Amino acid sequence: MMSIFMIAMITMAISLIVMILATILSKKTIIDREKSSPFECGFDPKASSRLPFSLRFFLIAIIFLIFDVEIALILPMVMIFKFSNIMIWSSTSLFFIFILLVGLYHEWNQGALEWTE
């Protein structure tokens, strides 16, 4: 019991020493106005540095993430196929896929899947 306590104390001491050294060594000593500016080439920006973001692209990315998560939820269903009742597994799988298809139909009906207008 004492050896586990000693190992834990040594580990915590080493971690604390490394964190303190990293904090001390990572401090910037010279803060330069030019280095902290967004443009280091010496020219003043003529326009805003913010580019407009496409809301269509954002919606497509969100839809992709939703369906990506749904695929991650469907894949384990194949693994539990042989351990579960076939009727319960089938009804759960079909209900899950039905919800996905209804969501896809709704997105298609709303026009969120059309990239160009």
Tab-separated table of C-alpha atoms in Angstrom:
chain	number	residue	atom	x	y	z
A	1	MET	CA	0.000	0.000	0.000
A	2	MET	CA	2.836	2.343	0.804
A	3	SER	CA	4.538	1.689	-2.543
A	4	ILE	CA	1.424	2.716	-4.476
A	5	PHE	CA	1.267	5.927	-2.441
A	6	MET	CA	4.953	6.623	-3.122
A	7	ILE	CA	4.556	6.002	-6.869
A	8	ALA	CA	1.551	8.335	-6.939
A	9	MET	CA	3.460	11.050	-5.070
A	10	ILE	CA	6.501	10.740	-7.374
A	11	THR	CA	4.262	10.881	-10.443
A	12	MET	CA	2.470	13.968	-9.164
A	13	ALA	CA	5.772	15.654	-8.280
A	14	ILE	CA	7.247	14.994	-11.730
A	15	SER	CA	4.042	16.254	-13.372
A	16	LEU	CA	4.078	19.406	-11.274
A	17	ILE	CA	7.742	20.081	-12.079
A	18	VAL	CA	7.131	19.628	-15.818
A	19	MET	CA	4.103	21.950	-15.731
A	20	ILE	CA	6.012	24.646	-13.860
A	21	LEU	CA	8.970	24.409	-16.259
A	22	ALA	CA	6.655	24.573	-19.273
A	23	THR	CA	4.939	27.661	-17.867
A	24	ILE	CA	8.229	29.421	-17.150
A	25	LEU	CA	9.844	28.568	-20.487
A	26	SER	CA	6.812	29.360	-22.638
A	27	LYS	CA	6.454	32.994	-21.558
A	28	LYS	CA	7.126	35.471	-24.329
A	29	THR	CA	9.588	38.070	-23.205
A	30	ILE	CA	9.234	40.494	-26.101
A	31	ILE	CA	5.739	41.534	-27.126
A	32	ASP	CA	5.978	43.195	-30.508
A	33	ARG	CA	3.037	45.127	-31.977
A	34	GLU	CA	3.868	43.968	-35.483
A	35	LYS	CA	4.128	40.327	-34.474
A	36	SER	CA	0.729	40.421	-32.803
A	37	SER	CA	-0.969	42.053	-35.806
A	38	PRO	CA	-2.865	39.816	-38.220
A	39	PHE	CA	-0.769	40.897	-41.210
A	40	GLU	CA	3.000	40.572	-40.914
A	41	CYS	CA	3.782	41.689	-44.464
A	42	GLY	CA	3.889	45.383	-43.572
A	43	PHE	CA	0.856	46.441	-45.607
A	44	ASP	CA	-2.327	47.745	-44.035
A	45	PRO	CA	-5.364	45.668	-44.957
A	46	LYS	CA	-7.631	47.299	-47.543
A	47	ALA	CA	-10.656	45.197	-46.712
A	48	SER	CA	-11.983	43.247	-43.803
A	49	SER	CA	-10.052	40.140	-42.914
A	50	ARG	CA	-13.298	38.299	-42.273
A	51	LEU	CA	-14.584	36.425	-45.288
A	52	PRO	CA	-18.325	35.854	-45.639
A	53	PHE	CA	-19.383	32.356	-44.638
A	54	SER	CA	-21.867	30.408	-46.699
A	55	LEU	CA	-24.919	29.410	-44.684
A	56	ARG	CA	-25.666	26.686	-47.259
A	57	PHE	CA	-22.304	25.083	-46.598
A	58	PHE	CA	-22.995	25.194	-42.851
A	59	LEU	CA	-26.385	23.490	-43.281
A	60	ILE	CA	-24.898	20.763	-45.478
A	61	ALA	CA	-22.149	20.215	-42.898
A	62	ILE	CA	-24.714	19.905	-40.087
A	63	ILE	CA	-26.764	17.416	-42.110
A	64	PHE	CA	-23.596	15.433	-42.812
A	65	LEU	CA	-22.749	15.349	-39.097
A	66	ILE	CA	-26.251	14.189	-38.198
A	67	PHE	CA	-26.148	11.328	-40.696
A	68	ASP	CA	-22.591	10.481	-39.703
A	69	VAL	CA	-23.671	10.069	-36.082
A	70	GLU	CA	-26.646	7.993	-37.193
A	71	ILE	CA	-24.348	5.633	-39.095
A	72	ALA	CA	-22.233	5.301	-35.957
A	73	LEU	CA	-25.413	4.286	-34.110
A	74	ILE	CA	-26.532	1.828	-36.797
A	75	LEU	CA	-23.234	-0.074	-37.050
A	76	PRO	CA	-23.384	-1.634	-33.550
A	77	MET	CA	-26.854	-2.970	-34.362
A	78	VAL	CA	-25.217	-5.503	-36.675
A	79	MET	CA	-23.031	-6.738	-33.832
A	80	ILE	CA	-25.964	-7.405	-31.480
A	81	PHE	CA	-28.007	-9.204	-34.146
A	82	LYS	CA	-27.126	-12.715	-32.966
A	83	PHE	CA	-27.662	-11.893	-29.267
A	84	SER	CA	-31.148	-10.362	-29.495
A	85	ASN	CA	-34.665	-11.316	-30.487
A	86	ILE	CA	-35.119	-11.045	-34.264
A	87	MET	CA	-38.510	-9.303	-34.050
A	88	ILE	CA	-37.355	-6.667	-31.550
A	89	TRP	CA	-34.123	-6.105	-33.489
A	90	SER	CA	-35.984	-5.768	-36.808
A	91	SER	CA	-38.620	-3.396	-35.433
A	92	THR	CA	-35.989	-1.229	-33.745
A	93	SER	CA	-33.837	-1.116	-36.885
A	94	LEU	CA	-36.763	-0.320	-39.163
A	95	PHE	CA	-38.047	2.383	-36.811
A	96	PHE	CA	-34.598	3.947	-36.640
A	97	ILE	CA	-34.187	3.909	-40.434
A	98	PHE	CA	-37.740	5.235	-40.849
A	99	ILE	CA	-36.911	8.247	-38.646
A	100	LEU	CA	-33.798	8.862	-40.761
A	101	LEU	CA	-35.788	8.695	-43.999
A	102	VAL	CA	-38.462	11.058	-42.664
A	103	GLY	CA	-35.740	13.526	-41.688
A	104	LEU	CA	-34.107	13.198	-45.105
A	105	TYR	CA	-37.461	13.761	-46.830
A	106	HIS	CA	-38.085	16.839	-44.693
A	107	GLU	CA	-34.658	18.290	-45.553
A	108	TRP	CA	-35.226	17.542	-49.227
A	109	ASN	CA	-38.709	19.082	-49.112
A	110	GLN	CA	-37.365	22.248	-47.437
A	111	GLY	CA	-34.694	22.604	-50.139
A	112	ALA	CA	-31.730	22.302	-47.776
A	113	LEU	CA	-30.055	19.709	-49.986
A	114	GLU	CA	-29.968	21.894	-53.101
A	115	TRP	CA	-26.556	23.533	-53.328
A	116	THR	CA	-27.401	26.031	-56.063
A	117	GLU	CA	-30.512	28.114	-56.363
